[in-house]
Amino acid sequence: MADAVVDYCRIASLWVRASMAYPASFWMMAVGSFLMTGLDFVAIWVLLRNVDDLGGFSLTEIGFLYGATGLGIAFADLCVGRVERLGQMIRTGRLDTMMTKPVPLLVQVCADEFAPRRFARVLQSSLVFVWAATYVDWTLPRALVAVEMVVSGSVIFFSLFVGLACVQFWTADSTEVANAFTYGGNQVTQFPMSVFPQEIVKALTFVLPIAFVNWYPALFILGRDDPFGLPEWLQLASPVAAALFLGAAALAWRVGVRHYRSTGS
Amino acid sequence: MPLHVAVATRAFKRYSTYVGATLAGIFTNCVFGVILCFVYLEVWGANPDAGGYDASDAVTYVWLGQAMIMTVAVWGGGSPDDLAERIRSGDVVIDLYRPVGILGWYLSADLGRAAYHLLTRGLAPTVVGGLLFDLRYPADPLTWLVLLAAVPVAVTVSFGLRMLASLTAFWLLDDVGPRMLLGFAALFFSGLTVPLVILPGGLRELAMALPWATFLQVPADIWLGKRTGLEVVEGLAFMGGWAVVLLAACAWVLHRAERRVVVQGG
């Protein structure tokens, strides 16, 4: 495991240097990415200017939800976002070259063309999160749950990225279904679940447990009652959801690699 | 002209090859559409006439937005991206010695692409949205005709902007940065994240005057009947004006860029 991390960092640092070869482009991309993700929050702010609250939640509380899910997807995207390009690597035969190298395949795929501009998203989400956190009434258990929330959220998005990319072992294309779950999952958790019908919330809790990215831990941290009256222990169950996601993703990856046959020459 | 029609039909066919990608894209549009609808219903439930829209208008707006994302290529892409790649690789030289203008060629290709995306990723999510939510449709056949005319103009405006970003590759070689900044501006100022009508005063005036308003807000207002009579003509003139200005800007930049091209070897 430690070896894999070292390998990852080595490959990533190569790509950091490479992306600095065009500094003007790098800075434009970093600023662009910062602004682009920031606009999501501006949009929420605009919506909230027209109403007092959204689903019973104030702007600062929504900012907390937004920051938490933003950090989750930002960390996952930073580390493994490149796995989206798996299909392209299969088509061009890059994956075959990677398989011959003595570094875990997933590490190579994810570290390939590591993009430091993705730090911009981490920064943007952190700013909103920290701002929103100043309105929270902090206690020690709440702080611990906050840490657990960000870690679990990152793991859930990490698993979504990797697990859904595995579809490309079969299709060698079509990354957009994955977007519906990764970026769609991010979008849906930017808002309080109370906005959505009960059936959707239950599906996001028990079928595809994306609501654990921020909603349940945030209810605990913000000291709010569950608007749907679901059991309170769910608010501390995010690590369980994250573990399930991770297990499913690991399984998908294994099956995918096993199934993989090169596209040939 | 027959040549440009041929280029457009080839582009249409090129995109229609990827059925899987299209279906996946439609699914994604539907997911995002549903999420936004519930959020908007909550907002308009609490404030029933925010921005002069009612709940039904707002929900319709969401699906029009999903239909336009790919059609006007809000996030970039389409033929200007191909050109940027050709500038980097040097293949642009082949484009330059063709006996037809680059702009016309690439615009036709982009309109062909847009037609395909309108018929698939525009139509399908709107049908799904119409089944799930209570949408509003124009009653007057004339409105449909106006909209049919407005969409290619919106695509042309978007093409002009994307082309300007791609042409920076002549100077920067790597045009990803400008394209990304453009995408950021387009995403917000097109009204895709929130309808421009609910923006606060000054920002709203600004957004309504920028070219991105032609992507979604102006056509949507025509669809929803928020613009009637002379205002429709005014809206179309606004869109046409931006299209002309941007194409002229592209032509000028292209003219400057041609002086920079150096052909290596032979």
mmCIF file of N, CA, C and O in Angstrom, chain A residues 22 25 28-29 32-33 35-36 39 42-43 45-47 49-51 54-55 117 174 176-177 179-181 183-184 187-188 191 194-197 200, chain B residues 18 20 24-25 27-28 31-32 34-36 38-40 42-43 46-47 50 121 172 174 176-178 180-181 183-184 187-188 193-194 198-200:
data_model
loop_
_atom_site.group_PDB
_atom_site.id
_atom_site.type_symbol
_atom_site.label_atom_id
_atom_site.label_comp_id
_atom_site.label_asym_id
_atom_site.label_seq_id
_atom_site.Cartn_x
_atom_site.Cartn_y
_atom_site.Cartn_z
ATOM 1 N N TYR A 22 3.490 24.741 -19.837
ATOM 2 C CA TYR A 22 2.690 25.824 -20.418
ATOM 3 C C TYR A 22 2.078 26.620 -19.265
ATOM 4 O O TYR A 22 0.910 26.426 -18.934
ATOM 5 N N SER A 25 -1.311 28.568 -19.755
ATOM 6 C CA SER A 25 -2.451 27.676 -19.859
ATOM 7 C C SER A 25 -2.801 27.081 -18.495
ATOM 8 O O SER A 25 -3.972 26.986 -18.134
ATOM 9 N N MET A 28 -4.578 29.676 -16.345
ATOM 10 C CA MET A 28 -5.934 29.914 -16.835
ATOM 11 C C MET A 28 -6.849 28.759 -16.447
ATOM 12 O O MET A 28 -7.987 28.960 -16.060
ATOM 13 N N MET A 29 -6.307 27.530 -16.562
ATOM 14 C CA MET A 29 -7.127 26.366 -16.225
ATOM 15 C C MET A 29 -7.435 26.326 -14.743
ATOM 16 O O MET A 29 -8.545 26.013 -14.343
ATOM 17 N N GLY A 32 -9.864 29.037 -14.057
ATOM 18 C CA GLY A 32 -11.124 28.644 -14.684
ATOM 19 C C GLY A 32 -11.843 27.594 -13.866
ATOM 20 O O GLY A 32 -13.036 27.697 -13.608
ATOM 21 N N SER A 33 -11.085 26.604 -13.409
ATOM 22 C CA SER A 33 -11.683 25.525 -12.644
ATOM 23 C C SER A 33 -12.195 26.033 -11.291
ATOM 24 O O SER A 33 -13.262 25.643 -10.829
ATOM 25 N N LEU A 35 -13.215 29.124 -10.647
ATOM 26 C CA LEU A 35 -14.415 29.925 -10.875
ATOM 27 C C LEU A 35 -15.599 29.043 -11.251
ATOM 28 O O LEU A 35 -16.720 29.248 -10.788
ATOM 29 N N MET A 36 -15.312 28.047 -12.101
ATOM 30 C CA MET A 36 -16.402 27.214 -12.607
ATOM 31 C C MET A 36 -17.094 26.484 -11.466
ATOM 32 O O MET A 36 -18.319 26.473 -11.388
ATOM 33 N N LEU A 39 -19.065 28.848 -9.223
ATOM 34 C CA LEU A 39 -20.336 29.332 -9.748
ATOM 35 C C LEU A 39 -21.528 28.528 -9.267
ATOM 36 O O LEU A 39 -22.613 29.054 -9.119
ATOM 37 N N VAL A 42 -22.518 30.241 -6.306
ATOM 38 C CA VAL A 42 -23.166 31.512 -6.648
ATOM 39 C C VAL A 42 -24.611 31.242 -7.075
ATOM 40 O O VAL A 42 -25.535 31.962 -6.692
ATOM 41 N N ALA A 43 -24.806 30.149 -7.826
ATOM 42 C CA ALA A 43 -26.152 29.789 -8.271
ATOM 43 C C ALA A 43 -27.055 29.522 -7.069
ATOM 44 O O ALA A 43 -28.201 29.986 -7.032
ATOM 45 N N TRP A 45 -26.652 30.696 -4.115
ATOM 46 C CA TRP A 45 -26.861 31.987 -3.455
ATOM 47 C C TRP A 45 -27.970 32.781 -4.174
ATOM 48 O O TRP A 45 -28.840 33.365 -3.530
ATOM 49 N N VAL A 46 -27.931 32.752 -5.505
ATOM 50 C CA VAL A 46 -28.959 33.459 -6.276
ATOM 51 C C VAL A 46 -30.341 32.875 -5.971
ATOM 52 O O VAL A 46 -31.301 33.618 -5.733
ATOM 53 N N LEU A 47 -30.430 31.542 -5.945
ATOM 54 C CA LEU A 47 -31.718 30.910 -5.633
ATOM 55 C C LEU A 47 -32.206 31.337 -4.245
ATOM 56 O O LEU A 47 -33.367 31.666 -4.065
ATOM 57 N N ARG A 49 -31.613 33.975 -2.664
ATOM 58 C CA ARG A 49 -31.996 35.390 -2.572
ATOM 59 C C ARG A 49 -33.492 35.548 -2.833
ATOM 60 O O ARG A 49 -34.094 36.537 -2.462
ATOM 61 N N ASN A 50 -34.067 34.584 -3.537
ATOM 62 C CA ASN A 50 -35.471 34.664 -3.898
ATOM 63 C C ASN A 50 -36.403 34.014 -2.871
ATOM 64 O O ASN A 50 -37.600 34.173 -2.957
ATOM 65 N N VAL A 51 -35.813 33.262 -1.959
ATOM 66 C CA VAL A 51 -36.629 32.602 -0.926
ATOM 67 C C VAL A 51 -35.900 32.705 0.413
ATOM 68 O O VAL A 51 -34.704 32.977 0.459
ATOM 69 N N LEU A 54 -34.361 26.950 1.776
ATOM 70 C CA LEU A 54 -34.610 25.920 0.761
ATOM 71 C C LEU A 54 -34.819 24.605 1.502
ATOM 72 O O LEU A 54 -33.896 24.112 2.149
ATOM 73 N N GLY A 55 -36.043 24.097 1.431
ATOM 74 C CA GLY A 55 -36.350 22.851 2.135
ATOM 75 C C GLY A 55 -36.125 22.973 3.631
ATOM 76 O O GLY A 55 -35.777 21.996 4.285
ATOM 77 N N ARG A 117 -4.213 21.306 -11.554
ATOM 78 C CA ARG A 117 -5.251 22.331 -11.517
ATOM 79 C C ARG A 117 -6.474 21.883 -10.715
ATOM 80 O O ARG A 117 -7.294 22.686 -10.304
ATOM 81 N N SER A 174 -17.969 5.571 -23.739
ATOM 82 C CA SER A 174 -19.173 5.938 -23.020
ATOM 83 C C SER A 174 -18.917 6.228 -21.542
ATOM 84 O O SER A 174 -19.214 5.430 -20.665
ATOM 85 N N GLU A 176 -20.171 8.872 -20.132
ATOM 86 C CA GLU A 176 -21.173 9.814 -19.649
ATOM 87 C C GLU A 176 -22.143 9.244 -18.629
ATOM 88 O O GLU A 176 -22.682 9.994 -17.826
ATOM 89 N N VAL A 177 -22.362 7.911 -18.667
ATOM 90 C CA VAL A 177 -23.234 7.333 -17.648
ATOM 91 C C VAL A 177 -22.608 7.563 -16.274
ATOM 92 O O VAL A 177 -23.284 7.889 -15.304
ATOM 93 N N ASN A 179 -20.820 10.052 -15.385
ATOM 94 C CA ASN A 179 -21.049 11.443 -14.978
ATOM 95 C C ASN A 179 -22.363 11.620 -14.241
ATOM 96 O O ASN A 179 -22.456 12.408 -13.304
ATOM 97 N N ALA A 180 -23.390 10.893 -14.690
ATOM 98 C CA ALA A 180 -24.693 11.028 -14.054
ATOM 99 C C ALA A 180 -24.597 10.675 -12.574
ATOM 100 O O ALA A 180 -25.297 11.254 -11.748
ATOM 101 N N PHE A 181 -23.700 9.726 -12.235
ATOM 102 C CA PHE A 181 -23.587 9.310 -10.844
ATOM 103 C C PHE A 181 -22.556 10.129 -10.069
ATOM 104 O O PHE A 181 -22.779 10.480 -8.919
ATOM 105 N N TYR A 183 -20.884 13.340 -10.971
ATOM 106 C CA TYR A 183 -21.240 14.754 -10.900
ATOM 107 C C TYR A 183 -22.702 14.933 -10.515
ATOM 108 O O TYR A 183 -23.057 15.876 -9.807
ATOM 109 N N GLY A 184 -23.548 13.988 -10.957
ATOM 110 C CA GLY A 184 -24.944 14.023 -10.539
ATOM 111 C C GLY A 184 -25.060 13.814 -9.034
ATOM 112 O O GLY A 184 -25.834 14.481 -8.358
ATOM 113 N N GLN A 187 -24.117 16.976 -7.438
ATOM 114 C CA GLN A 187 -25.165 17.983 -7.580
ATOM 115 C C GLN A 187 -26.316 17.730 -6.606
ATOM 116 O O GLN A 187 -26.804 18.650 -5.951
ATOM 117 N N VAL A 188 -26.715 16.470 -6.500
ATOM 118 C CA VAL A 188 -27.887 16.157 -5.689
ATOM 119 C C VAL A 188 -27.597 16.404 -4.208
ATOM 120 O O VAL A 188 -28.470 16.827 -3.457
ATOM 121 N N PHE A 191 -27.788 20.054 -2.269
ATOM 122 C CA PHE A 191 -29.028 20.581 -1.738
ATOM 123 C C PHE A 191 -29.498 19.718 -0.577
ATOM 124 O O PHE A 191 -29.193 18.528 -0.531
ATOM 125 N N SER A 194 -34.320 17.385 1.937
ATOM 126 C CA SER A 194 -35.727 17.718 2.171
ATOM 127 C C SER A 194 -36.385 18.339 0.944
ATOM 128 O O SER A 194 -37.599 18.476 0.890
ATOM 129 N N VAL A 195 -35.561 18.731 -0.053
ATOM 130 C CA VAL A 195 -36.089 19.288 -1.283
ATOM 131 C C VAL A 195 -36.717 18.182 -2.144
ATOM 132 O O VAL A 195 -37.617 18.424 -2.932
ATOM 133 N N PHE A 196 -36.225 16.963 -1.973
ATOM 134 C CA PHE A 196 -36.623 15.878 -2.867
ATOM 135 C C PHE A 196 -37.740 15.038 -2.268
ATOM 136 O O PHE A 196 -37.906 15.005 -1.054
ATOM 137 N N PRO A 197 -38.473 14.322 -3.138
ATOM 138 C CA PRO A 197 -39.513 13.429 -2.624
ATOM 139 C C PRO A 197 -38.898 12.292 -1.815
ATOM 140 O O PRO A 197 -37.743 11.911 -2.041
ATOM 141 N N ILE A 200 -37.079 9.311 -3.517
ATOM 142 C CA ILE A 200 -35.725 9.572 -3.996
ATOM 143 C C ILE A 200 -34.737 9.520 -2.838
ATOM 144 O O ILE A 200 -33.665 8.924 -2.936
ATOM 145 N N TYR B 18 -22.024 7.348 -32.784
ATOM 146 C CA TYR B 18 -21.825 6.951 -31.392
ATOM 147 C C TYR B 18 -23.154 6.857 -30.661
ATOM 148 O O TYR B 18 -23.504 7.726 -29.863
ATOM 149 N N GLY B 20 -24.177 4.656 -28.397
ATOM 150 C CA GLY B 20 -24.012 4.414 -26.966
ATOM 151 C C GLY B 20 -23.772 5.706 -26.215
ATOM 152 O O GLY B 20 -24.407 5.974 -25.190
ATOM 153 N N ALA B 24 -26.142 7.404 -23.332
ATOM 154 C CA ALA B 24 -25.581 7.709 -22.022
ATOM 155 C C ALA B 24 -25.787 9.189 -21.701
ATOM 156 O O ALA B 24 -26.148 9.553 -20.582
ATOM 157 N N GLY B 25 -25.569 10.028 -22.701
ATOM 158 C CA GLY B 25 -25.728 11.467 -22.512
ATOM 159 C C GLY B 25 -27.157 11.843 -22.188
ATOM 160 O O GLY B 25 -27.404 12.685 -21.324
ATOM 161 N N PHE B 27 -29.329 9.997 -20.709
ATOM 162 C CA PHE B 27 -29.559 9.574 -19.328
ATOM 163 C C PHE B 27 -29.026 10.630 -18.347
ATOM 164 O O PHE B 27 -29.710 11.032 -17.407
ATOM 165 N N THR B 28 -27.802 11.099 -18.609
ATOM 166 C CA THR B 28 -27.198 12.098 -17.737
ATOM 167 C C THR B 28 -28.033 13.382 -17.719
ATOM 168 O O THR B 28 -28.293 13.951 -16.656
ATOM 169 N N VAL B 31 -31.028 12.884 -15.500
ATOM 170 C CA VAL B 31 -30.726 12.902 -14.066
ATOM 171 C C VAL B 31 -30.585 14.339 -13.574
ATOM 172 O O VAL B 31 -31.210 14.750 -12.586
ATOM 173 N N PHE B 32 -29.785 15.136 -14.293
ATOM 174 C CA PHE B 32 -29.581 16.524 -13.875
ATOM 175 C C PHE B 32 -30.883 17.316 -13.955
ATOM 176 O O PHE B 32 -31.174 18.145 -13.099
ATOM 177 N N VAL B 34 -33.954 16.206 -13.552
ATOM 178 C CA VAL B 34 -34.840 15.857 -12.440
ATOM 179 C C VAL B 34 -34.381 16.548 -11.151
ATOM 180 O O VAL B 34 -35.187 17.125 -10.414
ATOM 181 N N ILE B 35 -33.063 16.525 -10.897
ATOM 182 C CA ILE B 35 -32.541 17.161 -9.679
ATOM 183 C C ILE B 35 -32.937 18.642 -9.662
ATOM 184 O O ILE B 35 -33.499 19.150 -8.693
ATOM 185 N N LEU B 36 -32.638 19.331 -10.779
ATOM 186 C CA LEU B 36 -32.919 20.772 -10.832
ATOM 187 C C LEU B 36 -34.410 21.056 -10.697
ATOM 188 O O LEU B 36 -34.798 22.027 -10.045
ATOM 189 N N PHE B 38 -36.715 19.469 -8.965
ATOM 190 C CA PHE B 38 -37.170 19.440 -7.576
ATOM 191 C C PHE B 38 -36.684 20.665 -6.819
ATOM 192 O O PHE B 38 -37.407 21.241 -6.009
ATOM 193 N N VAL B 39 -35.454 21.097 -7.114
ATOM 194 C CA VAL B 39 -34.941 22.290 -6.439
ATOM 195 C C VAL B 39 -35.766 23.516 -6.851
ATOM 196 O O VAL B 39 -36.190 24.313 -6.004
ATOM 197 N N TYR B 40 -36.016 23.654 -8.137
ATOM 198 C CA TYR B 40 -36.781 24.810 -8.609
ATOM 199 C C TYR B 40 -38.207 24.781 -8.065
ATOM 200 O O TYR B 40 -38.767 25.821 -7.717
ATOM 201 N N GLU B 42 -39.173 23.671 -5.295
ATOM 202 C CA GLU B 42 -39.104 24.126 -3.908
ATOM 203 C C GLU B 42 -39.007 25.650 -3.867
ATOM 204 O O GLU B 42 -39.691 26.318 -3.096
ATOM 205 N N VAL B 43 -38.139 26.205 -4.730
ATOM 206 C CA VAL B 43 -37.950 27.661 -4.760
ATOM 207 C C VAL B 43 -39.244 28.345 -5.190
ATOM 208 O O VAL B 43 -39.715 29.277 -4.535
ATOM 209 N N ALA B 46 -42.074 28.365 -2.693
ATOM 210 C CA ALA B 46 -41.985 29.354 -1.625
ATOM 211 C C ALA B 46 -42.162 30.771 -2.169
ATOM 212 O O ALA B 46 -42.617 31.660 -1.454
ATOM 213 N N ASN B 47 -41.771 30.998 -3.408
ATOM 214 C CA ASN B 47 -41.873 32.334 -3.996
ATOM 215 C C ASN B 47 -42.457 32.172 -5.405
ATOM 216 O O ASN B 47 -41.721 32.079 -6.383
ATOM 217 N N ALA B 50 -41.046 34.306 -8.627
ATOM 218 C CA ALA B 50 -39.649 34.748 -8.693
ATOM 219 C C ALA B 50 -39.260 34.979 -10.155
ATOM 220 O O ALA B 50 -39.487 34.125 -11.009
ATOM 221 N N ARG B 121 -30.227 14.596 -28.124
ATOM 222 C CA ARG B 121 -30.064 15.042 -26.743
ATOM 223 C C ARG B 121 -30.894 16.262 -26.422
ATOM 224 O O ARG B 121 -30.970 16.683 -25.269
ATOM 225 N N LEU B 172 -1.009 30.517 -28.583
ATOM 226 C CA LEU B 172 -0.670 29.853 -27.322
ATOM 227 C C LEU B 172 -0.289 28.381 -27.490
ATOM 228 O O LEU B 172 0.263 27.790 -26.583
ATOM 229 N N ASP B 174 -1.421 25.754 -26.735
ATOM 230 C CA ASP B 174 -2.324 25.000 -25.890
ATOM 231 C C ASP B 174 -3.532 25.883 -25.603
ATOM 232 O O ASP B 174 -3.411 26.894 -24.930
ATOM 233 N N VAL B 176 -6.363 24.962 -24.073
ATOM 234 C CA VAL B 176 -7.282 24.426 -23.069
ATOM 235 C C VAL B 176 -7.709 25.505 -22.076
ATOM 236 O O VAL B 176 -8.872 25.588 -21.686
ATOM 237 N N GLY B 177 -6.760 26.369 -21.706
ATOM 238 C CA GLY B 177 -7.053 27.427 -20.740
ATOM 239 C C GLY B 177 -8.165 28.356 -21.213
ATOM 240 O O GLY B 177 -9.186 28.488 -20.547
ATOM 241 N N PRO B 178 -7.978 29.007 -22.377
ATOM 242 C CA PRO B 178 -9.041 29.888 -22.872
ATOM 243 C C PRO B 178 -10.378 29.167 -23.024
ATOM 244 O O PRO B 178 -11.423 29.722 -22.710
ATOM 245 N N MET B 180 -11.461 26.735 -21.286
ATOM 246 C CA MET B 180 -12.047 26.498 -19.979
ATOM 247 C C MET B 180 -12.673 27.772 -19.413
ATOM 248 O O MET B 180 -13.774 27.749 -18.862
ATOM 249 N N LEU B 181 -11.959 28.906 -19.586
ATOM 250 C CA LEU B 181 -12.508 30.178 -19.110
ATOM 251 C C LEU B 181 -13.815 30.479 -19.827
ATOM 252 O O LEU B 181 -14.779 30.967 -19.239
ATOM 253 N N GLY B 183 -15.840 28.241 -21.068
ATOM 254 C CA GLY B 183 -16.841 27.319 -20.543
ATOM 255 C C GLY B 183 -17.428 27.832 -19.240
ATOM 256 O O GLY B 183 -18.631 27.754 -19.014
ATOM 257 N N PHE B 184 -16.560 28.389 -18.426
ATOM 258 C CA PHE B 184 -17.014 28.924 -17.136
ATOM 259 C C PHE B 184 -17.993 30.071 -17.346
ATOM 260 O O PHE B 184 -19.067 30.124 -16.755
ATOM 261 N N LEU B 187 -21.304 28.706 -18.815
ATOM 262 C CA LEU B 187 -22.125 27.937 -17.884
ATOM 263 C C LEU B 187 -22.996 28.853 -17.032
ATOM 264 O O LEU B 187 -24.160 28.585 -16.797
ATOM 265 N N PHE B 188 -22.411 29.952 -16.593
ATOM 266 C CA PHE B 188 -23.172 30.849 -15.726
ATOM 267 C C PHE B 188 -24.047 31.800 -16.532
ATOM 268 O O PHE B 188 -25.240 31.920 -16.286
ATOM 269 N N THR B 193 -27.265 27.366 -14.961
ATOM 270 C CA THR B 193 -27.257 27.036 -13.537
ATOM 271 C C THR B 193 -28.465 27.657 -12.820
ATOM 272 O O THR B 193 -29.114 27.004 -12.029
ATOM 273 N N VAL B 194 -28.740 28.913 -13.106
ATOM 274 C CA VAL B 194 -29.980 29.536 -12.628
ATOM 275 C C VAL B 194 -30.515 30.415 -13.750
ATOM 276 O O VAL B 194 -29.733 31.041 -14.471
ATOM 277 N N ILE B 198 -33.816 35.526 -12.609
ATOM 278 C CA ILE B 198 -33.851 35.699 -11.155
ATOM 279 C C ILE B 198 -32.542 36.265 -10.599
ATOM 280 O O ILE B 198 -32.373 36.380 -9.395
ATOM 281 N N LEU B 199 -31.616 36.643 -11.466
ATOM 282 C CA LEU B 199 -30.388 37.281 -10.985
ATOM 283 C C LEU B 199 -30.731 38.652 -10.412
ATOM 284 O O LEU B 199 -31.699 39.283 -10.834
ATOM 285 N N PRO B 200 -29.918 39.137 -9.437
ATOM 286 C CA PRO B 200 -30.188 40.463 -8.890
ATOM 287 C C PRO B 200 -29.965 41.559 -9.944
ATOM 288 O O PRO B 200 -29.088 41.424 -10.806
#
